[in-house]
Coordinates of C-alpha atoms in Angstrom, one line a residue:
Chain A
X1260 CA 49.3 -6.2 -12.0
X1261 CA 47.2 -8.2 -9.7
X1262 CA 47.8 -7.3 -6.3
X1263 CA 46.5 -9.2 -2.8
X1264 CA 47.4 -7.9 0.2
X1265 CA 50.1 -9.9 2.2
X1266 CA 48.5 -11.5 4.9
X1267 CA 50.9 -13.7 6.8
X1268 CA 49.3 -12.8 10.6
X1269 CA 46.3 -14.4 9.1
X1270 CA 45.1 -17.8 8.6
X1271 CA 42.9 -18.6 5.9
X1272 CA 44.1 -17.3 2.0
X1273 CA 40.9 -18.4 0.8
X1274 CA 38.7 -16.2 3.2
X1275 CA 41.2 -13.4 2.2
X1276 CA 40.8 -13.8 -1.4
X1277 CA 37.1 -14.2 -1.1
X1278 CA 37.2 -11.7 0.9
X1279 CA 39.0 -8.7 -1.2
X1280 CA 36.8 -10.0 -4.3
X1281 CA 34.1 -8.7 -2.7
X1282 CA 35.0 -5.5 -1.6
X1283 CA 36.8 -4.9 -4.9
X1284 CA 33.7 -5.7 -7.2
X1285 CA 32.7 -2.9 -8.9
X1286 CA 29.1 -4.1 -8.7
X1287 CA 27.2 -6.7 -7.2
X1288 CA 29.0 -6.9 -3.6
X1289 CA 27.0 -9.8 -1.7
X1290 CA 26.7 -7.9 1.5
X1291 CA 28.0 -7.8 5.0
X1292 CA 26.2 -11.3 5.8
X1293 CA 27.8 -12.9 2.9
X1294 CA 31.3 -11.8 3.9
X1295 CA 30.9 -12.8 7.3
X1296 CA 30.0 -16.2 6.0
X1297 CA 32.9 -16.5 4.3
X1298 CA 35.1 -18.1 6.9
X1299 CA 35.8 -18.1 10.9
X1300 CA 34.7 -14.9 12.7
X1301 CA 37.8 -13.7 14.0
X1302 CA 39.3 -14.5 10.6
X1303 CA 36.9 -12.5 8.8
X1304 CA 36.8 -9.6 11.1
X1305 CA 40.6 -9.5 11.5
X1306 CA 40.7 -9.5 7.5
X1307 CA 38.1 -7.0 7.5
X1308 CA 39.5 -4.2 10.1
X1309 CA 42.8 -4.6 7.8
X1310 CA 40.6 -3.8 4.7
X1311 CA 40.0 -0.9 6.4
X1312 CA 43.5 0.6 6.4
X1313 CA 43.7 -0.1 2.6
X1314 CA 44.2 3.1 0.2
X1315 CA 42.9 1.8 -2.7
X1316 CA 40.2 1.1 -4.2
X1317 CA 38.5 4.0 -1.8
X1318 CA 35.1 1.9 -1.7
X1319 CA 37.0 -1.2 -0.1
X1320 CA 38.2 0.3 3.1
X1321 CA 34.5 2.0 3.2
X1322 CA 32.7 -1.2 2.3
X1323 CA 34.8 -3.2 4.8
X1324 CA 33.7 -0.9 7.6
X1325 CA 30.3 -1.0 6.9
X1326 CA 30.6 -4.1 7.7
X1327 CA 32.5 -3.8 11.1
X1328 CA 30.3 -1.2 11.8
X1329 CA 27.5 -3.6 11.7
X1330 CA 28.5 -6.4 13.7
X1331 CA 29.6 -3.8 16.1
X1332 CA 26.2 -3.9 17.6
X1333 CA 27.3 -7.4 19.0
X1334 CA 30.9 -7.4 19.0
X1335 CA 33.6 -5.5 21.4
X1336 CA 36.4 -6.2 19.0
X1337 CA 34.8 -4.2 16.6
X1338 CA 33.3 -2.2 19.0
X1339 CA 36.8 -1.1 20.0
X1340 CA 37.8 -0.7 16.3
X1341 CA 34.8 1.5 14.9
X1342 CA 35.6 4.0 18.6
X1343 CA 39.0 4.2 17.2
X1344 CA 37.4 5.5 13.8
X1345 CA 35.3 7.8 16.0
X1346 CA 38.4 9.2 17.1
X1347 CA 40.7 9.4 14.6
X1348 CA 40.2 13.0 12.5
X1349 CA 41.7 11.4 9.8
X1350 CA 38.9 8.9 9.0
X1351 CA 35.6 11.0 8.7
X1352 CA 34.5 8.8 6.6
X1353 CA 35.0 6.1 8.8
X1354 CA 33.3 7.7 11.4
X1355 CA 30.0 8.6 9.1
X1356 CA 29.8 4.6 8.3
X1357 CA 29.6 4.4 12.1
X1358 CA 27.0 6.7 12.7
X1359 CA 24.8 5.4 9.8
X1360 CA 25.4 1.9 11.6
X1361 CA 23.7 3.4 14.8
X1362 CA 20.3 2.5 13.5
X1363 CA 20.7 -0.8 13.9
X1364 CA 22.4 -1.3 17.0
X1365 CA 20.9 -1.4 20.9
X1366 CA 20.1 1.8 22.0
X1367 CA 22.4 1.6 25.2
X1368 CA 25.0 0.7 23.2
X1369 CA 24.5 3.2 20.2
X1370 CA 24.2 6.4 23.2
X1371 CA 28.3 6.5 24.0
X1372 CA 28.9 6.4 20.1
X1373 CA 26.3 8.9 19.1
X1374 CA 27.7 10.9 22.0
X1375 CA 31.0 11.1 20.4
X1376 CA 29.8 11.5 16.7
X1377 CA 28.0 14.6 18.0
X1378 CA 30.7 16.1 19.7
X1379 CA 32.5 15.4 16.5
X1380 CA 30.4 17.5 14.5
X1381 CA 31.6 20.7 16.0
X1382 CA 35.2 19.8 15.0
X1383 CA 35.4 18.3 11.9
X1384 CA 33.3 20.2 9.2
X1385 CA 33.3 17.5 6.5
X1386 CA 31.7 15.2 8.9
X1387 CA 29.8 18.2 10.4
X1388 CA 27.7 18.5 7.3
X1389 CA 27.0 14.6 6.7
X1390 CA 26.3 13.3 10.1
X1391 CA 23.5 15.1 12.3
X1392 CA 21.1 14.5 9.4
X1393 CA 21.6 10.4 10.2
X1394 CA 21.5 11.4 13.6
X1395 CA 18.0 13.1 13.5
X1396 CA 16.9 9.7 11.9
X1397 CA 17.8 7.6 14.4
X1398 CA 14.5 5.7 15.4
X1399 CA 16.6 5.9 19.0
X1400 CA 15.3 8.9 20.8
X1401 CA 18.1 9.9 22.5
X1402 CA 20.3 9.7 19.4
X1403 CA 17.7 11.7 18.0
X1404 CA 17.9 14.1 20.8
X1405 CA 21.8 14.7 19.8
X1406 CA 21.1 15.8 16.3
X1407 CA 22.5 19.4 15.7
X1408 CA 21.8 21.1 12.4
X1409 CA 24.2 21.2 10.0
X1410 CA 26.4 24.3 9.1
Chain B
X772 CA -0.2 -29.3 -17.6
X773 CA 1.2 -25.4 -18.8
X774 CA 5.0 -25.4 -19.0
X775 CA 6.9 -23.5 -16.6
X776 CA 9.9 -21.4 -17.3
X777 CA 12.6 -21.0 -14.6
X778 CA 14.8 -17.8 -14.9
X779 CA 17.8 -17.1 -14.2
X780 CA 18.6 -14.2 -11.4
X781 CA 15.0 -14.1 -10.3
X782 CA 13.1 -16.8 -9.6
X783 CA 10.0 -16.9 -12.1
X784 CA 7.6 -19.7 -12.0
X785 CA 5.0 -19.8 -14.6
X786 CA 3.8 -20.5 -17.7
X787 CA 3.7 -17.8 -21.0
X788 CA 1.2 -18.3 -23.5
X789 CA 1.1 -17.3 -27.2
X790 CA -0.5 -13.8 -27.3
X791 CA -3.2 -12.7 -29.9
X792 CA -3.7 -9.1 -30.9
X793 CA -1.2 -6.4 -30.2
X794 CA -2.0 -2.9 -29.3
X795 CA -0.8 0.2 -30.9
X796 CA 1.2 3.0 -28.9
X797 CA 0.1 6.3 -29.0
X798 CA 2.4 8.7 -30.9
X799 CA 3.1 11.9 -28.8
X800 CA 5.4 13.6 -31.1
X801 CA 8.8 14.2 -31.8
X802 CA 11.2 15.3 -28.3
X803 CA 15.0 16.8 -28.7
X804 CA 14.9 14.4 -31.9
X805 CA 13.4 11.5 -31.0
X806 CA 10.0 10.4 -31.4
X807 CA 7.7 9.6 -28.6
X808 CA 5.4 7.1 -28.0
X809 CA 3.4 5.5 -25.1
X810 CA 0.9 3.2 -23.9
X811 CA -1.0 2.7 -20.7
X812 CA -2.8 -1.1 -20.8
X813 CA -3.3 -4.2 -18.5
X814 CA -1.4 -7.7 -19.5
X815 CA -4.3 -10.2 -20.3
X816 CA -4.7 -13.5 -18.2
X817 CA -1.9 -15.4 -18.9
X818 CA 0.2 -12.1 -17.8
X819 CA 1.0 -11.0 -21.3
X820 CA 0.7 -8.4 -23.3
X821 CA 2.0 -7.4 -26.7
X822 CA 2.7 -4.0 -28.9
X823 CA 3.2 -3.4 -32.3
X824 CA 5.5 -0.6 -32.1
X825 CA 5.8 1.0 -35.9
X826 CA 9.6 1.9 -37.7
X827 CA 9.4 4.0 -40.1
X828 CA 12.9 5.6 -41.0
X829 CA 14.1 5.2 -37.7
X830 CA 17.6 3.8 -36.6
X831 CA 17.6 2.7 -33.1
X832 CA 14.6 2.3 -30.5
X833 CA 14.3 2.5 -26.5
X834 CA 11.4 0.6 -25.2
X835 CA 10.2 0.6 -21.6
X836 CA 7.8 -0.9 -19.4
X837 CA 6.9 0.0 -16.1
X838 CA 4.6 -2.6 -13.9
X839 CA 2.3 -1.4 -11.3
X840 CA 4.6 -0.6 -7.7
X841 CA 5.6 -3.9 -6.0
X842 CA 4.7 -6.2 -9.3
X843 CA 7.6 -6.6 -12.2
X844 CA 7.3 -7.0 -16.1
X845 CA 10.3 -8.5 -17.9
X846 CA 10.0 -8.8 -22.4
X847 CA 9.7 -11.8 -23.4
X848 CA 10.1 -11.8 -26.9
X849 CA 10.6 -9.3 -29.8
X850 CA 10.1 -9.8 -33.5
X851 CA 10.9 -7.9 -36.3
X852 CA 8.9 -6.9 -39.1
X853 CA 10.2 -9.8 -41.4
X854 CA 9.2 -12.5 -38.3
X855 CA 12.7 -12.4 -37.0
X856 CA 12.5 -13.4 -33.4
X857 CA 15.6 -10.6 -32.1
X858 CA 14.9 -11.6 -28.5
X859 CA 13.4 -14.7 -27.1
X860 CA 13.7 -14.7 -22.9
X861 CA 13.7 -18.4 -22.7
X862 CA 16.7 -18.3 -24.7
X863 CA 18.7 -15.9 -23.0
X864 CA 18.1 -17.1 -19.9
X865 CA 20.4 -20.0 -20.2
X866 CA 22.6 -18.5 -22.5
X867 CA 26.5 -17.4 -21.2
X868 CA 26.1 -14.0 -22.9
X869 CA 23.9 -11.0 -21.8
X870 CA 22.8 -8.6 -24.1
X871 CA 20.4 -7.3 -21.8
X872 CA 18.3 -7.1 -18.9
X873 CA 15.0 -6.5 -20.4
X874 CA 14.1 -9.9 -20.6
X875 CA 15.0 -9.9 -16.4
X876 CA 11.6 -8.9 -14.2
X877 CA 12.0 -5.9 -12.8
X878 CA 9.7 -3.0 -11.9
X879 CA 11.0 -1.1 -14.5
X880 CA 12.8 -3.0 -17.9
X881 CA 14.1 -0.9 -20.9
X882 CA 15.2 -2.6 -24.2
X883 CA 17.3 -1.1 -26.7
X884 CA 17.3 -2.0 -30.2
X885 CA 19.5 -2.4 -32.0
X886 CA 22.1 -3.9 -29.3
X887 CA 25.6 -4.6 -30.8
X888 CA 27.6 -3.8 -34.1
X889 CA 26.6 -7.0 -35.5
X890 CA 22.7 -6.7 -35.2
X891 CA 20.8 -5.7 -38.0
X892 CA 19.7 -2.1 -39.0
X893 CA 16.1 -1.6 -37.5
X894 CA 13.8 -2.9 -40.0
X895 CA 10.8 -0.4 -40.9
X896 CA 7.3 -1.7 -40.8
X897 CA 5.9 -3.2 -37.5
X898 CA 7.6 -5.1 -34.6
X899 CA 6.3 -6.7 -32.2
X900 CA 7.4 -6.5 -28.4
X901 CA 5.5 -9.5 -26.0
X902 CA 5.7 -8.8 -22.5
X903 CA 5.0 -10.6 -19.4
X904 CA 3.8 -9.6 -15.8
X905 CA 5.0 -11.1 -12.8
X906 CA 4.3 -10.6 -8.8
X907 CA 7.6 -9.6 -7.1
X908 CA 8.0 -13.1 -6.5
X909 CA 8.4 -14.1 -9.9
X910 CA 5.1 -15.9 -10.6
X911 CA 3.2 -14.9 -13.5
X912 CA 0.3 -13.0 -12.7
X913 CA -2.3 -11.3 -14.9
X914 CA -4.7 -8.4 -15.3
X915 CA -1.5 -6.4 -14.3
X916 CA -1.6 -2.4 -15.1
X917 CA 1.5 -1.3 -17.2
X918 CA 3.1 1.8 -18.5
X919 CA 5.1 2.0 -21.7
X920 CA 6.8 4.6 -23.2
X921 CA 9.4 4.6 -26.4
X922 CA 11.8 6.6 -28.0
X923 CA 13.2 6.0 -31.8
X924 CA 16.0 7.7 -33.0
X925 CA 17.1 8.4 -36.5
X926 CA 21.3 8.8 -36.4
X927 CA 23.0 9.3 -39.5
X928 CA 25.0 6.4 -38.8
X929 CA 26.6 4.8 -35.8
X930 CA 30.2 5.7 -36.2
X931 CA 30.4 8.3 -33.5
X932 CA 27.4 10.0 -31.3
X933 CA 26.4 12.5 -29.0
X934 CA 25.4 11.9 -25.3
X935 CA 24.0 14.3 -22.5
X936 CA 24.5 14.3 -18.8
X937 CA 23.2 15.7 -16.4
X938 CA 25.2 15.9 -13.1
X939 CA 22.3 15.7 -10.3
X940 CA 24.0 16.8 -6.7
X941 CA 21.8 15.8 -4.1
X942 CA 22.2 16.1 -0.1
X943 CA 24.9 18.7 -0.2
X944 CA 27.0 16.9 -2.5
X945 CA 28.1 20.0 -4.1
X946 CA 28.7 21.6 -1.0
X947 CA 32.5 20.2 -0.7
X948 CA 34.8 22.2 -2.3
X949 CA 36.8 18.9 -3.1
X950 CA 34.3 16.7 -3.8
X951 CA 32.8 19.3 -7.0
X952 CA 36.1 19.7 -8.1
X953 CA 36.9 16.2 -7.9
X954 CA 33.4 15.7 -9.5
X955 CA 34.4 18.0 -12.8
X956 CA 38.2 16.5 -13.3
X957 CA 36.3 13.1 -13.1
X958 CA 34.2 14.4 -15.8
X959 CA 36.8 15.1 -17.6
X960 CA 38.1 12.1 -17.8
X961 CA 34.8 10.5 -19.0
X962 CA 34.7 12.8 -21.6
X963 CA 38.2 11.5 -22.9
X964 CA 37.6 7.7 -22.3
X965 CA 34.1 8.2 -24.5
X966 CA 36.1 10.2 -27.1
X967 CA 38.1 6.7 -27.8
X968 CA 34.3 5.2 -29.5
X969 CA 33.1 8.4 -30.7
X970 CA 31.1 9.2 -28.2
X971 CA 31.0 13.0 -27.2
X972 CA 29.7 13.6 -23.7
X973 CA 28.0 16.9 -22.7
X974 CA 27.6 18.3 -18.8
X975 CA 25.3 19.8 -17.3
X976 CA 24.8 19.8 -13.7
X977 CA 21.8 20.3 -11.5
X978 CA 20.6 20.4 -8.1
X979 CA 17.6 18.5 -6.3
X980 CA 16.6 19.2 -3.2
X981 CA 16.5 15.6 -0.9
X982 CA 18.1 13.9 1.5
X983 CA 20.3 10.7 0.2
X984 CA 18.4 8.6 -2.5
X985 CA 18.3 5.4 -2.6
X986 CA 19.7 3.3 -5.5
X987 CA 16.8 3.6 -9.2
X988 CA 15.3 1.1 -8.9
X989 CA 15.2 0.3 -5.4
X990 CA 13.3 3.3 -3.9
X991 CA 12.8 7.1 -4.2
X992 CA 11.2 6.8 -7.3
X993 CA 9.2 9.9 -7.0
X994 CA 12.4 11.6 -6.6
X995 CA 13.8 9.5 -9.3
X996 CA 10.7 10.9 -11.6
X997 CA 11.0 14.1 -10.1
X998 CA 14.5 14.4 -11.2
X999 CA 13.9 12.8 -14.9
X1000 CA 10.9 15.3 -15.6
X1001 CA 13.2 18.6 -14.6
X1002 CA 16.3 17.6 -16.6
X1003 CA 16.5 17.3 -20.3
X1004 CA 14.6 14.3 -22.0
X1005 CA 17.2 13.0 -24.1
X1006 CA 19.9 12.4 -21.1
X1007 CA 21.2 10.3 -18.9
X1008 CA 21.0 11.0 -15.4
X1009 CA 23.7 10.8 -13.2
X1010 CA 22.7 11.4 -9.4
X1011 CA 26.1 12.5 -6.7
X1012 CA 25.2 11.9 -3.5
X1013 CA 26.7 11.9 -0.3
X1014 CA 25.9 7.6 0.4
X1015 CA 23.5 5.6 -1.7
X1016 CA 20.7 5.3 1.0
X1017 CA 19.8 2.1 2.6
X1018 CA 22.9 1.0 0.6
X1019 CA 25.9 2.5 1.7
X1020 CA 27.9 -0.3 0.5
X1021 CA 27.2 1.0 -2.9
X1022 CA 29.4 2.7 -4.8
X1023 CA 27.4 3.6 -8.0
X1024 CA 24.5 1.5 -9.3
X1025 CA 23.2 2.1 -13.0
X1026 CA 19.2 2.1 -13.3
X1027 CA 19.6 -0.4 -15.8
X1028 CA 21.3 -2.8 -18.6
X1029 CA 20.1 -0.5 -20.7
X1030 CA 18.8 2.2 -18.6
X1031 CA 15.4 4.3 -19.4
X1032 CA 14.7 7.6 -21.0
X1033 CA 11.8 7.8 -20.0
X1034 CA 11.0 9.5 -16.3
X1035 CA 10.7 6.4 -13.9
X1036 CA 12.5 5.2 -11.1
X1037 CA 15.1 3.9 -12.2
X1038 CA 16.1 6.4 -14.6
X1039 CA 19.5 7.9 -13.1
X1040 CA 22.5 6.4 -12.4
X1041 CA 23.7 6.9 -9.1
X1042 CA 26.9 7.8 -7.0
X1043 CA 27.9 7.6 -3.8
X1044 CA 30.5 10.3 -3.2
X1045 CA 31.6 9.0 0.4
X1046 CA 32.3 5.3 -1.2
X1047 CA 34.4 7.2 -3.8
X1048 CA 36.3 9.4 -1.6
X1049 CA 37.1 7.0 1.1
X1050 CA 37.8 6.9 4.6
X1051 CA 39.2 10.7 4.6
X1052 CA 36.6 12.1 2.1
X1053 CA 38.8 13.8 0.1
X1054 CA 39.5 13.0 -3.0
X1055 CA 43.4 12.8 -4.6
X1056 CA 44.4 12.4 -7.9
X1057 CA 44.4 8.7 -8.6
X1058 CA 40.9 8.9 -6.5
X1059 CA 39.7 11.4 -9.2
X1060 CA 41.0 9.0 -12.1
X1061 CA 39.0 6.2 -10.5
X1062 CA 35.6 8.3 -10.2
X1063 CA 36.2 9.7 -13.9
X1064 CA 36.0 5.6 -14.4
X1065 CA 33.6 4.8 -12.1
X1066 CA 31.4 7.7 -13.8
X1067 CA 32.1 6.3 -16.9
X1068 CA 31.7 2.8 -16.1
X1069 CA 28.3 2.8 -14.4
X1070 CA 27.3 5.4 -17.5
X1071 CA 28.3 2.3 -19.7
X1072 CA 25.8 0.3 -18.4
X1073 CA 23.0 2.4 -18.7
X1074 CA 24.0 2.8 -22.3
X1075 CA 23.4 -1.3 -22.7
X1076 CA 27.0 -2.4 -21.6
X1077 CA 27.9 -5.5 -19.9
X1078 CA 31.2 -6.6 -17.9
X1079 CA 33.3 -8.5 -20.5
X1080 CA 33.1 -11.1 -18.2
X1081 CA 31.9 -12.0 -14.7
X1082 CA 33.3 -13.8 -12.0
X1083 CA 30.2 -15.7 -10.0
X1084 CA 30.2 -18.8 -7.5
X1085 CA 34.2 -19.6 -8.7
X1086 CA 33.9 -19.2 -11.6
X1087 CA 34.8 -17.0 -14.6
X1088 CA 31.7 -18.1 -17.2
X1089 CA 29.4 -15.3 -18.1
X1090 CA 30.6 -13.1 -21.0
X1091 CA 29.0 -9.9 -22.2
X1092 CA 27.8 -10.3 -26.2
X1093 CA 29.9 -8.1 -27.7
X1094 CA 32.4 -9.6 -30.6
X1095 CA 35.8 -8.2 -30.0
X1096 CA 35.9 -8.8 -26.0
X1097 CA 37.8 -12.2 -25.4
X1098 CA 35.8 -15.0 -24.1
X1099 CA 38.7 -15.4 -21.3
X1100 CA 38.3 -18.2 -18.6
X1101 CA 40.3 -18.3 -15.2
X1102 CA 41.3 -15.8 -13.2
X1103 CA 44.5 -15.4 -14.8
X1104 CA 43.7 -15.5 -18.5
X1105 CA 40.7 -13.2 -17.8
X1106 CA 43.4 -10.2 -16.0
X1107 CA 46.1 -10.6 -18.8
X1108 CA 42.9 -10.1 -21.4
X1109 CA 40.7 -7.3 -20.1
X1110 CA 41.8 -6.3 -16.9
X1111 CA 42.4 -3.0 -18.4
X1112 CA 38.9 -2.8 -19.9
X1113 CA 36.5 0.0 -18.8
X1114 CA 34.0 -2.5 -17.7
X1115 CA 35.8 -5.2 -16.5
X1116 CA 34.3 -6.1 -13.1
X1117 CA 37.0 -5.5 -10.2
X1118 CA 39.5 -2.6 -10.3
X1119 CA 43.2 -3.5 -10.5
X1120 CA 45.0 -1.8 -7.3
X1121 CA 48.1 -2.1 -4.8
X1122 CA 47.6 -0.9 -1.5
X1123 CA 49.0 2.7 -3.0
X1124 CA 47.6 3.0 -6.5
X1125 CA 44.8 1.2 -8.9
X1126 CA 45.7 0.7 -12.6
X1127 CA 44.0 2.6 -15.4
X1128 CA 40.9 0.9 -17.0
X1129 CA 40.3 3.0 -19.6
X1130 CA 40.0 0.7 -22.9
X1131 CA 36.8 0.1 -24.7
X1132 CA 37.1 -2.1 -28.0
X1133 CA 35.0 -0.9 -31.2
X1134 CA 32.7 -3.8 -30.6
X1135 CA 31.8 -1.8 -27.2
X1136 CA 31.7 1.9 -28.6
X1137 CA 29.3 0.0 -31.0
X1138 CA 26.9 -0.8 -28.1
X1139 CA 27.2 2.8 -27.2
X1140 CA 26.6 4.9 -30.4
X1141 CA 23.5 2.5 -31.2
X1142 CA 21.7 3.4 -27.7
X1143 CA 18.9 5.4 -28.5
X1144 CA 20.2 8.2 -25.6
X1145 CA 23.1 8.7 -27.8
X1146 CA 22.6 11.0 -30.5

């Protein structure tokens, strides 16, 4: 049973394809940079942001925000997306991806995230136990500063 | 002018010259049944270096090299006691089958011998194991310190086997209720998907104290060592952690095609709970199916397993060596044939489930029972 995800809002069906190979390989995924070069920006993020509302495999909706997460640090549409995952209870996962992405993003623009993430950790104790150790490696200081220790 | 040799997945630009004069390994005695042996030594200018490495009895061997940090040693060739060249890198390289990764430079290499059900038995007398050192670009480059260390195994016979795990939680892995009992059931189904080759799979489960660990092989090795010296010698190392660090994209990464005994840094195979649990971190039924293949899968590798096939640049054209795994070409032809096959390379899901991939053919239980981990 081979099984692509319908994808009629979207152009491209190679991008997709190229796409869901990627986040389905069991090893060898190419990387975030790789994907992004697979096709037209808002075609690959829109592809990607659906990826991750897919159930199965687990890793592909994890992989594919990984790589949201990342160009986050640039891009208000997935800005918007990953502060959704922030604040969604049902997606701690989600929301660690996001935090781990922190590193790499602008300070100023990392802050308001990390803010949430922290607040976070007092309500959800999956997350609670994962995140404030990525927090307290932040090389931002105020990220740092957030870090709470872990239950 | 020398000849150069260009490799395949790493870039390595250099020339390899005939090498005179092996050294022998010291013998350290026999550990949980296998007997050890070592070597510490320096290729020679032309970056190679050779041991004779004696069989006496002995059914299967495990032979590792381990280059200096931030320099890589691949085998280049391997001859048997009757002058039988068994490996020849320069071969390999451009053939569509992989048999291993030994003859790939890494930082770490491991070569298991025999590979697959059709190989020979393991000749007694001496063999002789060439290596060559690189720089982590690829270029040959000499006077380079290495580290060897062997294991040789005498099974009485290859028909079924004995392997141990050890279940290493790191970083509070084994603080979530769900993710240890997801980590057992998993487990479980290893154990029945090995039982289908003969391969009986023991637990036993550990905890190290660190943070996330990187993937073997690509840092942490102290931890890596740390973790190979405290668990039992003749194992392979399986490492749970919350997120592979530095590689969160990760969802498991064996320490090698075949993977080491010996303690080095990339002896473990790794996990990444998180990856496995998905966006909820929790782990449901079909998730625990797909760890216990995951486990299983990544285990396979480190035990000298390749995909069947794999799918590269558009095309379906790299095969593992293995007999009994069809040679399949296309996308479609290669699902109908294997997608069902423990180590076939993607999984096979819907948006609500993922089909089992459970099957290993005799030619790949062969692969497993001869790796010298596997009792």
């Amino acid at each position: 049973m081979i099984a692509w995800l319908v994808s009629a809002a979207l152009a491209g069906e190679g991008v997709h394809d190229a796409l869901w190979r990627e986040l389905l390989a069991r090893d060898g995924f190419a990387g975030c940079d790789a994907v992004w070069a697979l096709g037209p920006e808002d075609v690959v993020r829109s592809e990607l942001i659906a990826a991750t509302k897919v159930a199965r495999p687990p890793w592909a909706p994890m992989r594919a925000a990984t790589c949201v997460a990342a160009r986050a640090a640039t891009d208000d549409v997935a800005l918007a997306e990953v502060k959704g995952w922030m604040a969604d209870p049902a997606v701690p996962g989600l929301a660690l991806v996001v935090v781990g992405a922190l590193d790499a993003w602008p300070e100023a623009r990392a802050l308001p995230v990390a803010k949430v993430a922290a607040a976070r950790v007092g309500t959800d104790t999956v997350f609670a136990r994962h995140a404030p150790q990525a927090l307290a490696a932040s090389p931002h200081a105020s990220v740092r500063a957030l870090a709470t220790p872990r239950p | 002018m020398k000849p150069f040799r260009i490799m395949v997945g790493a870039a390595v630009v250099g020339s390899s010259l005939a090498c005179s004069g092996a050294d022998l390994p010291t013998e350290d005695g026999v550990v949980e049944g296998l007997r050890a042996i070592s070597w510490n030594g320096d290729s020679d200018g032309s970056a190679s270096a050779a041991l004779t490495i004696p069989v006496d009895g002995e059914s299967g061997m495990l032979l590792t090299f381990q280059a200096e940090p931030g320099q890589m040693v691949f085998v280049d060739r391997v001859t048997s006691p009757s002058g039988e060249v068994v490996l020849d890198a320069e071969s390999d390289w451009s053939s569509d089958e992989n048999r291993t990764m030994a003859h790939y430079a890494a930082e770490v290499v491991s070569f298991n011998w025999p590979i697959l059900g059709t190989d020979a038995d393991l000749e007694d007398g001496d063999w002789t194991v060439e290596v060559v050192t690189t720089d982590d670009g690829g270029s040959y480059t000499g006077g380079q310190g290495l580290v060897f260390e062997g294991q040789l195994k005498s099974d009485g016979g290859f028909d079924s086997g004995l392997v141990h795990v050890d279940l290493v939680f790191v970083n509070g892995a084994d603080q979530e209720d769900n993710w240890v009992s997801a980590i057992e059931q998993a487990a479980e189904i290893w154990r029945d998907i090995y039982a289908n080759i003969g391969v009986t799979v023991e637990f036993a489960t550990y905890t190290y104290d660190s943070g996330d660990l990187a993937a073997p092989g690509f840092g942490d090795a102290a931890d890596y060592v740390a973790i190979a010296d405290s668990t039992a010698y003749r194992s392979i190392n399986m490492v749970i952690t919350p997120e592979i660090a530095g590689q969160s994209d990760l969802y498991g990464i064996a320490g090698g095609i075949p993977g080491p005994l010996a303690a080095t840094g990339s002896s473990a195979v790794t996990v990444s709970v998180a990856m496995n649990a998905g966006p909820d971190l929790r782990f449901d039924a079909d998730e625990i199916r797909l760890l216990g293949e995951t486990m299983a899968h990544e285990s396979g590798h480190f035990a000298g397993l390749f995909h069947p096939v794999e799918y590269a640049d558009g095309a379906w054209d790299a095969y593992d060596a293995v007999d009994d795994t069809p040679r399949c070409s296309g996308e479609s032809n290669c699902y109908s044939s294997l997608a069902d096959n423990l180590m076939f390379p993607f999984p096979v899901c819907d948006d609500t489930s993922c089909d089992p991939q459970q099957v290993l053919t005799s030619g790949q239980g062969a692969v497993e029972n001869r790796y010298t981990g596997v009792e």
